[in-house]
Every structure is written in structure tokens, then in C-alpha cells.
Amino acid sequence: MITDKNNFFKLDTNHTTYLFHVLESGHLEHLYYGRKIRCMDEYRLLQEPHAIGMAYTVAHDQEDTAFCLDTLNFEASGVGKGDFREPLVDVVLPNASFTTDFLYHSHTITDGKPALTGLPASYGEADDCQTLEITLRDAALQLDLILSYTAFPACDVIARSSRIVNHSCDGIKLRRAMSLQLDLPDKDYTLVTFDGNWGRERRRHDRPLEYGISVNDSKTGNSSSRHNPFVMLRRENCTESSGDCMGFNLVYSGNHAEIFDVSTYDRVRVLTGINPFAFGWELKPGDSFQTPEALLSFSTEGLNGLSRRFQRFANDHIVRGEWKNRERPVLINNWEATYFDFDEDKLVAIAEAAAPLGVELFVLDDGWFGVRNDDTTSLGDWFVNMDKLTHGLHGVCQRVLSLGMQFGLWVEPEMISEVSELCRKHPDWAVRVPGRTPSLGRNQMILDYSNPAVCDYIVDVLSQVFSSCQLSYVKWDMNRNMSDVYSAHSGEGEFYHRYMLGLYGVMERLTTAFPHILFESCAGGGNRFDLGMLHYMPQNWTSDDTDARERLEIQRGTSYGYPLSAMTCHVSVCPNHQTGRTTPISTRFNVAQFGVLGYELDLTQLSPDHRKAVTEQISFYKEHRKLLQFGDFYRFERPEQENAYCWMVVAPDQSEALMGYYRVLTQPNRTSELLIAAGLADDKLYDVDVIVQPMHLDEGGQAVFCGNTEKDHFCAYGDILTHAGFRPKQASSSHYGNSDAMRLMGDFSSRLYYFKAKKQ
Ligand code: DGJ
């Protein structure tokens, strides 16, 4: 896996190779990252020749005037010695100088992977991975930079981080400490990012890399829905199913930056880590600073191949505890059904309607505590509102349990309302700048998690709540971005990261104390959808936007970097509360089932038809849940100019698969599309069920849904289905009217294809 020979390092995974070596000067020259190669001694062919210096460069060494740092590729770069690209590390000394030069000192290779103190990180046993730690030293400053590389062969992922240790007798200030540097030899890449905002998270955007610097980042205090920390570089001809690409992610939930510095020597430096914006860290003599972990993967099998690597990695090496790779329950959440307006009987009525449908978990959302009847009060007051819940949490929980369902609860522990007992008692626990009126977000302020007393209080009070009834699930929400950042407990530039360390500490203590609870992370929907959260909380509320059409885009975007098991997806009422759009209940389910399924509507109001439909949906989902939460996911290029979406999930042993096909707006007079499956075994014979909710044209020519789900059926070998394809029944109307042999697809309609391998 990891080999070292004469100061040459080779990190192999099953399909990739990463190469670098120590130059005579002591710098680490990066040589290669990409598809697996055999290279051992031939690595010298990849070394950058420097017989004569390039014009107008700074010679690093007076003895060797041809050697300059600006034209080579490195593993780690400092500042001030002639490399004018963005650095991995930037420090300032008490005398205001800021030149650094990190040179090889020593290295170790060990089996397995050490934990990162205080931070979420990937993990693996000795037979999963190997770790190389290289210590670089700036002798003049007595400052060490320790680069850590862990290769996970089965997932083709390399985990990286940096640690800075101050051995000098002076205090040093870190201005930047990034996790990963990757210098690529050419710039012919398209950068792919996942951008958005509330209700429209993680939409894919592609643009070619250009000279200069491109930054994908967040400054909101969380990883944010504006720009997710997962990013990709793809070659121009790389598609979903073929071509070369690489991906980067961070195991971190705070301010982050992914920097792409394209030099005029046509090289790219990639840096990922904590956002240098508003960052600073005091390193006293003897102190060290550990960066968050960055992940790196490469695929020759297109973007789907890259996604599958990251998805498996998250399931196997990020998510921990009792819920790792364990099927998640189908839930009903009362938020869109009641908002703040509920009492015990109203909640129990929803639970009573849910139980016979097959729902397994009832989740009580916001509004159960303090005097919270709207979003202006009570955050921080984690005691029950006895006016609403006359028998306390225990009372409502017992009634839910007696229906044969589990009970779950919403909390928002990182917040404090101005109107709250907590704020009256501890006004200094709210994050704000002395002498300034704080700006509010959703009428609330942030609790100062950089203060250890706040963290202790939250652990205590939540432990009491979590023990007060038989809780199986907790939804952990965070409903604002940070402003007015200041804390007496944080030095200059330290607050954002100290906050994250405090938060991770709280989560570590609570998830350890309550290992059976399934935690779901949420931030006003998907404003903190990242691997740091997934390390503590195995699933994440993907978006507050539950509209099926919007969800196609949101879930598709999210799937590039995250597994289906991480994405919670709810069927809600129509007209939809976020968009006002009406979509068929079959499509709402057909979208939501590709992930962790829930319902979020007043089930007491369901029509008999919809009750029947939902019962069938839940039983179908339970039958295929393992596939839908943990299978290999494939996206297809969007057919017909974005007018349709298609994706597919395949069991790792290729014994079964499910494809979802979704029409956005229908068009008349279209021929049937050729659908080409993915991931099936060539030599397996598959039974294929086509599951549709049939439509017909009424007398006025309007497409209306009729009757129950219908199934068509055919049988074919995997090689035909994946290499040649198949044509579904005609879906589009024409002026010749209708026929029983067609399956009309109206606006927002969908079809499912279920593939089951015959026993051979
Ligand atoms: C935002 C979440 O995303 C919603 O699902 C809901 O829990 C509300 N907060 C409650 O305030």
C-alpha cells in the first residue's frame, strides 16, 4: 500500500497511485496522482528538471541558482522563499516576519490510522488502511509541519491532514493552516462545485479552471448550503459514466475553503481546509495545531465512479456507532403538519394515523419546550411546555410507544433566544460583540460553544432531556448563520474554530452517552451537510424544500459526494409548502425513497386513496430499504435537455436494482426514450418490473391519474440492459388519442424499474 525507498514515497490504493519524493534541498516534490501505475525507480522520469533557472524567478539556494520553488510541484508550501502561489501554511512571528521553509526531517509508516484529537475524522483498522506521517521542519523557526497521509485501498481514498508544532521559545501566530495541498501538472480541468442556499441546496455548477485563483468557501460559521466543501475536478470529456476526475472533501463543519490557484506555468495548486478568512491561532511554545482532515479520491470511471468511492467511504469509514450500515426507520415528522400549533392529543392523532400505514418512528419537532409558540422565544430553555404537553415528554412518548412506534425529538442546542430564561441568567453566553447590538437570524443568537462552561451546561441539560423518556431519535437543528462573532474565550481569529471544537466535544459526549439514539443533523434543512456532522450523526436533513421536483435537483447534487443513507427525504403535502407546486403522491414517494424515507404531513387528513398509496409505499420501501439506503448509486446524464431525470441504485452483489425515471414537464409527440441501465451484471438474467401510476387523457384532454399502481414486466440479460438499453412504453400523447399499450407520463410523473436477478 505505502512504500518508501530512498526518500521516494508511493501510496497505492486498488485503482490509484500517489507519488512524491524528497528533493536534495529537503522539499517534498509532488510527482503524480492518478490511475494506478507500477512506477518504482522510474519516478525520476517525473521529476522536474531544473538545469537552468527560469527567468525572473527567485533562486532558493545561493549554491544552486537554477532551483526555484515557483516552478515545481510540492506537497507543502510555506511563504517567502520564491513560491508565489497560495501557501498551505502561513505564520507570523513576534518580530513580524513571516518567511517559512519546511524541509524533510523524518517519517513513519504505520498500519491503521490514529484518531485526530478533538476532531471528527475517518477511521480504519490495520487491514483497512496504512498511514504515512512525514515531519518537515523549519529549522530557523523550530517549527514542525507534520503531513499525514492515510491510504484506504478498497475505497480509493487518501485522507490527509497537517499538524503544526511549535518547538521554539517564542509564540507564533498561525494565519493559515490548510489540510491538503495538491499540485497538479496541468490546468485542463473543469471545476465542479455544489452551490445554493436555503431550499435549493447543492446544485451542481461546472466551469473551466482559468488563470488566477478560484475559491469555493463558506464564511457563515458552518459548512453552509452556499458552497458545500465537496468539490471535483474533471477532465473535459469526463461524463457521469466515463472519464477521469478527482474529488476533494473535508471532514469539517465550519468555515472552509477550497482554493484553486492556476499559475502562469499552467499548473494548478489545490488547497483545502479551514478558511483563512478571519482565522488566526496563537501557538505558544510547545503547542500544536491539528487541521481538520481532507479526503481525496480519483476515478477513471467518470463522476459516478468517484461518487461511489466517496459514498462507500462515508458509510464504512466516517459514520460510526450502532447506526453504521444499519437500516434506518421510516418516520413521521409533525413540523409541516402542525408547525408550532399542537398539543398532546393532536400529536397522538397523527401518530395514530401513522401507525397502521407502517410508519416506525414519530418525531416531535420544534415547539415542545419553554413558552415557544413561534420562533421568537425559548431557545436554551430545554424544559417541557406543560401547556402543550400536559403529561410531559414522557406522557406523549408513552402514547406513541403504545402504538408500536418509536419516539424522537427535535432540539436546537447551539442557539439562545433573547427572550429565554437562559439569556436572562447568562446573557454573556450569547455570541455578540460588547457595545454593539447583535444582529439576529431567525430571531436568535448563537450560544458560545468556545466557552467550556456552555458546553458542559448543554451536555447536562440535554442528557436530562434524552433520559426523560424512551427516546430513539434526535434531530439536531441549527437555524442561523453566524454574525457579531466575539468571545472572551477565543483569541484573535480563533472563535470559529474553537466553536467547532466545542461543538464536536459536545456531540462526542452525547453520542457516546446515548449510543442507541439515531441522531439526524439539520441546519434549516441542508446548511451543514458535511462529513464532520456525519461522523457523529449518521443522517442529515437534506433540505427544508420537500417539493418533489426541487428535490430531484437537490438529491442529485447531494449524491455526488454523499451516500443515500445520509440523505433524509420526506413525502409532504400538496400544494407544497415551499413552492406551492402540486405533484402526484407517487412521484413524491418515488423521489423520497432514494434515501432515508419519512413523511411530513398531517396524516389524519389523508384521503382513503392516499392512505392506501402510502401503505403500499412504506411496505415497498421496507422491502427494498437496504438497497435504497446502502446500494451503489448511478446518475444518468439528464435526458432530453433537463426535462427528465433518471437515476438508479444497485445492490453491491448486483442481485437487484431500482431505477427512478422522472418527467419534469411533459411534451406531446415524443418517441419513447432509450433507457440504458448501469451497474448490472452482464451475465445475469433480470426480471424487470415497470411500476407506474397510470394516467389517461380525460374528455377535456387533460392528463389525470387513475387507479392503482400498475406493473408491466419483461426479462433481459444485464448486458443488453446496460450496453444496449431498452425502450419503455410510449409516454407521450399524440393527436391519435390514447392506447392501452402506452403509459402516458404527465407533468411531474415518474416510473420505477425494479430489476431482480433470476436464480441461475
Ligand atoms: C428548520 C428545519 O429544517 C425544519 O425541518 C424544522 O425542524 C424547523 N427548523 C423547526 O424550527
mmCIF file of C-alpha atoms in Angstrom, residues 429-655:
data_model
loop_
_atom_site.group_PDB
_atom_site.id
_atom_site.type_symbol
_atom_site.label_atom_id
_atom_site.label_comp_id
_atom_site.label_asym_id
_atom_site.label_seq_id
_atom_site.Cartn_x
_atom_site.Cartn_y
_atom_site.Cartn_z
ATOM 1 C CA TRP A 429 -23.358 33.075 26.855
ATOM 2 C CA ALA A 430 -24.781 34.620 23.679
ATOM 3 C CA VAL A 431 -22.262 35.389 20.965
ATOM 4 C CA ARG A 432 -22.152 39.157 20.474
ATOM 5 C CA VAL A 433 -19.674 41.995 20.368
ATOM 6 C CA PRO A 434 -19.524 44.102 23.546
ATOM 7 C CA GLY A 435 -21.023 47.536 22.924
ATOM 8 C CA ARG A 436 -22.886 46.513 19.764
ATOM 9 C CA THR A 437 -26.483 45.487 19.272
ATOM 10 C CA PRO A 438 -26.316 41.962 17.888
ATOM 11 C CA SER A 439 -27.897 41.156 14.531
ATOM 12 C CA LEU A 440 -30.364 38.296 14.827
ATOM 13 C CA GLY A 441 -31.050 35.411 12.470
ATOM 14 C CA ARG A 442 -34.490 33.831 12.809
ATOM 15 C CA ASN A 443 -34.789 35.990 15.976
ATOM 16 C CA GLN A 444 -31.996 34.098 17.730
ATOM 17 C CA MET A 445 -28.341 34.290 18.700
ATOM 18 C CA ILE A 446 -25.597 31.689 18.779
ATOM 19 C CA LEU A 447 -24.523 30.119 22.072
ATOM 20 C CA ASP A 448 -20.829 30.491 22.746
ATOM 21 C CA TYR A 449 -19.544 26.942 22.332
ATOM 22 C CA SER A 450 -15.980 28.241 22.642
ATOM 23 C CA ASN A 451 -16.807 28.607 26.353
ATOM 24 C CA PRO A 452 -16.342 25.235 28.108
ATOM 25 C CA ALA A 453 -18.995 26.154 30.727
ATOM 26 C CA VAL A 454 -21.598 26.478 27.953
ATOM 27 C CA CYS A 455 -20.649 23.075 26.540
ATOM 28 C CA ASP A 456 -20.894 21.454 29.979
ATOM 29 C CA TYR A 457 -24.288 23.033 30.553
ATOM 30 C CA ILE A 458 -25.628 21.806 27.213
ATOM 31 C CA VAL A 459 -24.372 18.256 27.790
ATOM 32 C CA ASP A 460 -26.032 18.240 31.232
ATOM 33 C CA VAL A 461 -29.359 19.686 30.191
ATOM 34 C CA LEU A 462 -29.660 17.545 27.052
ATOM 35 C CA SER A 463 -28.664 14.432 28.961
ATOM 36 C CA GLN A 464 -31.616 15.099 31.253
ATOM 37 C CA VAL A 465 -33.982 15.591 28.311
ATOM 38 C CA PHE A 466 -32.692 12.499 26.498
ATOM 39 C CA SER A 467 -33.150 10.412 29.647
ATOM 40 C CA SER A 468 -36.602 11.783 30.452
ATOM 41 C CA CYS A 469 -38.398 9.380 28.111
ATOM 42 C CA GLN A 470 -37.642 6.449 25.859
ATOM 43 C CA LEU A 471 -36.014 8.352 23.003
ATOM 44 C CA SER A 472 -34.838 6.528 19.885
ATOM 45 C CA TYR A 473 -34.012 9.500 17.660
ATOM 46 C CA VAL A 474 -32.879 13.128 17.940
ATOM 47 C CA LYS A 475 -32.988 15.799 15.226
ATOM 48 C CA TRP A 476 -30.238 18.364 15.953
ATOM 49 C CA ASP A 477 -31.064 21.630 14.206
ATOM 50 C CA MET A 478 -29.095 24.876 13.665
ATOM 51 C CA ASN A 479 -31.113 27.683 12.164
ATOM 52 C CA ARG A 480 -28.874 30.653 11.539
ATOM 53 C CA ASN A 481 -25.518 31.705 10.164
ATOM 54 C CA MET A 482 -23.068 33.449 12.477
ATOM 55 C CA SER A 483 -22.703 37.184 12.896
ATOM 56 C CA ASP A 484 -21.343 39.515 15.616
ATOM 57 C CA VAL A 485 -18.626 36.997 16.331
ATOM 58 C CA TYR A 486 -16.722 37.597 19.546
ATOM 59 C CA SER A 487 -15.930 35.618 22.680
ATOM 60 C CA ALA A 488 -13.869 36.296 25.752
ATOM 61 C CA HIS A 489 -12.841 32.631 25.426
ATOM 62 C CA SER A 490 -11.243 32.960 21.983
ATOM 63 C CA GLY A 491 -8.164 34.853 20.876
ATOM 64 C CA GLU A 492 -7.992 36.868 17.658
ATOM 65 C CA GLY A 493 -9.215 34.772 14.728
ATOM 66 C CA GLU A 494 -9.875 31.738 16.900
ATOM 67 C CA PHE A 495 -13.614 31.873 17.503
ATOM 68 C CA TYR A 496 -14.962 29.963 14.504
ATOM 69 C CA HIS A 497 -12.650 27.005 15.013
ATOM 70 C CA ARG A 498 -12.923 26.988 18.813
ATOM 71 C CA TYR A 499 -16.697 26.931 18.345
ATOM 72 C CA MET A 500 -16.369 23.837 16.164
ATOM 73 C CA LEU A 501 -14.077 22.131 18.695
ATOM 74 C CA GLY A 502 -16.628 22.888 21.433
ATOM 75 C CA LEU A 503 -19.477 21.578 19.295
ATOM 76 C CA TYR A 504 -17.630 18.390 18.348
ATOM 77 C CA GLY A 505 -16.802 17.840 22.030
ATOM 78 C CA VAL A 506 -20.485 18.152 22.962
ATOM 79 C CA MET A 507 -21.529 15.798 20.179
ATOM 80 C CA GLU A 508 -18.864 13.268 21.123
ATOM 81 C CA ARG A 509 -20.031 13.243 24.745
ATOM 82 C CA LEU A 510 -23.731 12.976 23.910
ATOM 83 C CA THR A 511 -23.429 10.358 21.193
ATOM 84 C CA THR A 512 -21.190 8.282 23.468
ATOM 85 C CA ALA A 513 -23.629 8.577 26.371
ATOM 86 C CA PHE A 514 -26.649 7.721 24.173
ATOM 87 C CA PRO A 515 -25.264 5.228 21.652
ATOM 88 C CA HIS A 516 -28.645 3.752 20.729
ATOM 89 C CA ILE A 517 -30.133 7.122 19.681
ATOM 90 C CA LEU A 518 -30.235 7.740 15.937
ATOM 91 C CA PHE A 519 -29.078 11.353 15.531
ATOM 92 C CA GLU A 520 -30.076 13.384 12.484
ATOM 93 C CA SER A 521 -28.226 16.583 11.805
ATOM 94 C CA CYS A 522 -30.094 19.548 10.331
ATOM 95 C CA ALA A 523 -29.374 23.219 9.731
ATOM 96 C CA GLY A 524 -32.528 24.879 8.427
ATOM 97 C CA GLY A 525 -32.515 21.971 6.000
ATOM 98 C CA GLY A 526 -29.091 21.305 4.469
ATOM 99 C CA ASN A 527 -26.982 24.254 5.621
ATOM 100 C CA ARG A 528 -24.458 21.952 7.317
ATOM 101 C CA PHE A 529 -24.427 18.818 5.186
ATOM 102 C CA ASP A 530 -20.865 17.579 5.613
ATOM 103 C CA LEU A 531 -18.703 14.672 6.717
ATOM 104 C CA GLY A 532 -17.884 16.276 10.075
ATOM 105 C CA MET A 533 -21.537 16.071 11.059
ATOM 106 C CA LEU A 534 -21.905 12.586 9.577
ATOM 107 C CA HIS A 535 -19.152 11.346 11.882
ATOM 108 C CA TYR A 536 -21.461 11.996 14.852
ATOM 109 C CA MET A 537 -24.874 11.923 13.213
ATOM 110 C CA PRO A 538 -25.374 9.250 10.543
ATOM 111 C CA GLN A 539 -28.096 11.080 8.622
ATOM 112 C CA ASN A 540 -28.797 14.646 7.622
ATOM 113 C CA TRP A 541 -31.985 16.568 6.718
ATOM 114 C CA THR A 542 -31.220 17.217 3.086
ATOM 115 C CA SER A 543 -33.358 20.322 2.598
ATOM 116 C CA ASP A 544 -36.418 22.052 4.009
ATOM 117 C CA ASP A 545 -37.636 22.022 0.436
ATOM 118 C CA THR A 546 -39.799 18.902 0.158
ATOM 119 C CA ASP A 547 -41.160 19.661 -3.323
ATOM 120 C CA ALA A 548 -40.529 16.552 -5.444
ATOM 121 C CA ARG A 549 -39.358 18.480 -8.499
ATOM 122 C CA GLU A 550 -36.895 20.594 -6.494
ATOM 123 C CA ARG A 551 -35.738 17.522 -4.626
ATOM 124 C CA LEU A 552 -34.676 15.901 -7.908
ATOM 125 C CA GLU A 553 -32.048 18.590 -8.268
ATOM 126 C CA ILE A 554 -31.126 18.755 -4.565
ATOM 127 C CA GLN A 555 -30.789 14.999 -4.052
ATOM 128 C CA ARG A 556 -28.978 14.564 -7.339
ATOM 129 C CA GLY A 557 -26.458 17.265 -6.374
ATOM 130 C CA THR A 558 -26.007 15.841 -2.884
ATOM 131 C CA SER A 559 -25.375 12.337 -4.228
ATOM 132 C CA TYR A 560 -22.113 13.387 -5.893
ATOM 133 C CA GLY A 561 -20.358 13.476 -2.535
ATOM 134 C CA TYR A 562 -22.613 11.724 -0.024
ATOM 135 C CA PRO A 563 -24.351 8.359 0.336
ATOM 136 C CA LEU A 564 -28.111 7.804 0.138
ATOM 137 C CA SER A 565 -28.030 6.664 3.788
ATOM 138 C CA ALA A 566 -27.051 10.229 4.749
ATOM 139 C CA MET A 567 -29.919 11.936 2.920
ATOM 140 C CA THR A 568 -33.271 12.120 4.666
ATOM 141 C CA CYS A 569 -36.161 12.699 2.302
ATOM 142 C CA HIS A 570 -39.806 13.290 3.225
ATOM 143 C CA VAL A 571 -43.092 12.979 1.375
ATOM 144 C CA SER A 572 -45.107 16.108 2.189
ATOM 145 C CA VAL A 573 -48.482 17.619 1.362
ATOM 146 C CA CYS A 574 -49.525 19.362 -1.879
ATOM 147 C CA PRO A 575 -49.672 22.156 -2.773
ATOM 148 C CA ASN A 576 -46.137 22.040 -1.452
ATOM 149 C CA HIS A 577 -45.363 24.477 1.387
ATOM 150 C CA GLN A 578 -42.122 25.742 -0.153
ATOM 151 C CA THR A 579 -43.056 26.065 -3.822
ATOM 152 C CA GLY A 580 -46.849 25.887 -3.988
ATOM 153 C CA ARG A 581 -46.468 23.140 -6.582
ATOM 154 C CA THR A 582 -48.670 20.068 -6.864
ATOM 155 C CA THR A 583 -47.071 16.781 -7.789
ATOM 156 C CA PRO A 584 -48.514 13.256 -7.706
ATOM 157 C CA ILE A 585 -48.065 11.394 -4.447
ATOM 158 C CA SER A 586 -46.439 8.551 -6.392
ATOM 159 C CA THR A 587 -43.713 10.917 -7.620
ATOM 160 C CA ARG A 588 -43.235 12.447 -4.182
ATOM 161 C CA PHE A 589 -42.529 8.924 -2.940
ATOM 162 C CA ASN A 590 -40.502 7.867 -5.964
ATOM 163 C CA VAL A 591 -38.143 10.770 -5.293
ATOM 164 C CA ALA A 592 -38.072 10.459 -1.480
ATOM 165 C CA GLN A 593 -37.457 6.725 -1.436
ATOM 166 C CA PHE A 594 -33.935 7.187 -2.842
ATOM 167 C CA GLY A 595 -32.566 7.959 0.609
ATOM 168 C CA VAL A 596 -33.927 7.649 4.141
ATOM 169 C CA LEU A 597 -37.699 7.878 3.823
ATOM 170 C CA GLY A 598 -40.019 9.903 6.029
ATOM 171 C CA TYR A 599 -43.411 11.610 5.871
ATOM 172 C CA GLU A 600 -44.040 15.179 6.914
ATOM 173 C CA LEU A 601 -47.727 15.996 6.589
ATOM 174 C CA ASP A 602 -50.929 15.697 8.578
ATOM 175 C CA LEU A 603 -51.693 12.030 8.081
ATOM 176 C CA THR A 604 -55.112 12.452 9.728
ATOM 177 C CA GLN A 605 -56.136 14.352 6.586
ATOM 178 C CA LEU A 606 -55.155 11.707 4.022
ATOM 179 C CA SER A 607 -57.891 10.593 1.613
ATOM 180 C CA PRO A 608 -58.615 6.852 1.600
ATOM 181 C CA ASP A 609 -56.823 6.561 -1.783
ATOM 182 C CA HIS A 610 -53.725 8.254 -0.447
ATOM 183 C CA ARG A 611 -53.817 6.176 2.732
ATOM 184 C CA LYS A 612 -53.766 3.080 0.568
ATOM 185 C CA ALA A 613 -50.996 4.519 -1.590
ATOM 186 C CA VAL A 614 -48.862 5.434 1.432
ATOM 187 C CA THR A 615 -49.353 1.973 2.975
ATOM 188 C CA GLU A 616 -48.114 0.411 -0.275
ATOM 189 C CA GLN A 617 -45.221 2.849 -0.480
ATOM 190 C CA ILE A 618 -43.972 2.083 3.003
ATOM 191 C CA SER A 619 -44.234 -1.648 2.525
ATOM 192 C CA PHE A 620 -42.370 -1.381 -0.821
ATOM 193 C CA TYR A 621 -39.708 0.772 0.827
ATOM 194 C CA LYS A 622 -39.208 -1.630 3.716
ATOM 195 C CA GLU A 623 -38.816 -4.500 1.281
ATOM 196 C CA HIS A 624 -36.078 -2.620 -0.610
ATOM 197 C CA ARG A 625 -34.722 -0.431 2.163
ATOM 198 C CA LYS A 626 -31.250 -1.915 2.310
ATOM 199 C CA LEU A 627 -30.841 -1.331 -1.419
ATOM 200 C CA LEU A 628 -32.267 2.197 -1.228
ATOM 201 C CA GLN A 629 -30.105 3.296 1.701
ATOM 202 C CA PHE A 630 -26.846 1.437 1.063
ATOM 203 C CA GLY A 631 -26.778 0.406 -2.608
ATOM 204 C CA ASP A 632 -24.420 1.754 -5.299
ATOM 205 C CA PHE A 633 -25.905 4.882 -6.815
ATOM 206 C CA TYR A 634 -25.710 5.826 -10.509
ATOM 207 C CA ARG A 635 -26.894 9.078 -12.033
ATOM 208 C CA PHE A 636 -27.632 9.307 -15.733
ATOM 209 C CA GLU A 637 -26.985 12.370 -17.843
ATOM 210 C CA ARG A 638 -30.209 14.344 -17.775
ATOM 211 C CA PRO A 639 -32.197 13.077 -20.728
ATOM 212 C CA GLU A 640 -33.961 15.471 -23.087
ATOM 213 C CA GLN A 641 -32.416 18.754 -22.031
ATOM 214 C CA GLU A 642 -33.236 18.540 -18.340
ATOM 215 C CA ASN A 643 -36.860 17.683 -18.969
ATOM 216 C CA ALA A 644 -36.374 14.360 -17.233
ATOM 217 C CA TYR A 645 -34.175 12.861 -14.539
ATOM 218 C CA CYS A 646 -33.062 9.285 -14.200
ATOM 219 C CA TRP A 647 -31.031 7.513 -11.548
ATOM 220 C CA MET A 648 -30.514 4.012 -10.294
ATOM 221 C CA VAL A 649 -29.362 2.141 -7.217
ATOM 222 C CA VAL A 650 -27.759 -1.302 -7.484
ATOM 223 C CA ALA A 651 -27.097 -3.896 -4.775
ATOM 224 C CA PRO A 652 -23.344 -4.452 -4.309
ATOM 225 C CA ASP A 653 -23.813 -8.120 -5.354
ATOM 226 C CA GLN A 654 -25.832 -6.988 -8.430
ATOM 227 C CA SER A 655 -28.742 -9.206 -7.403
#
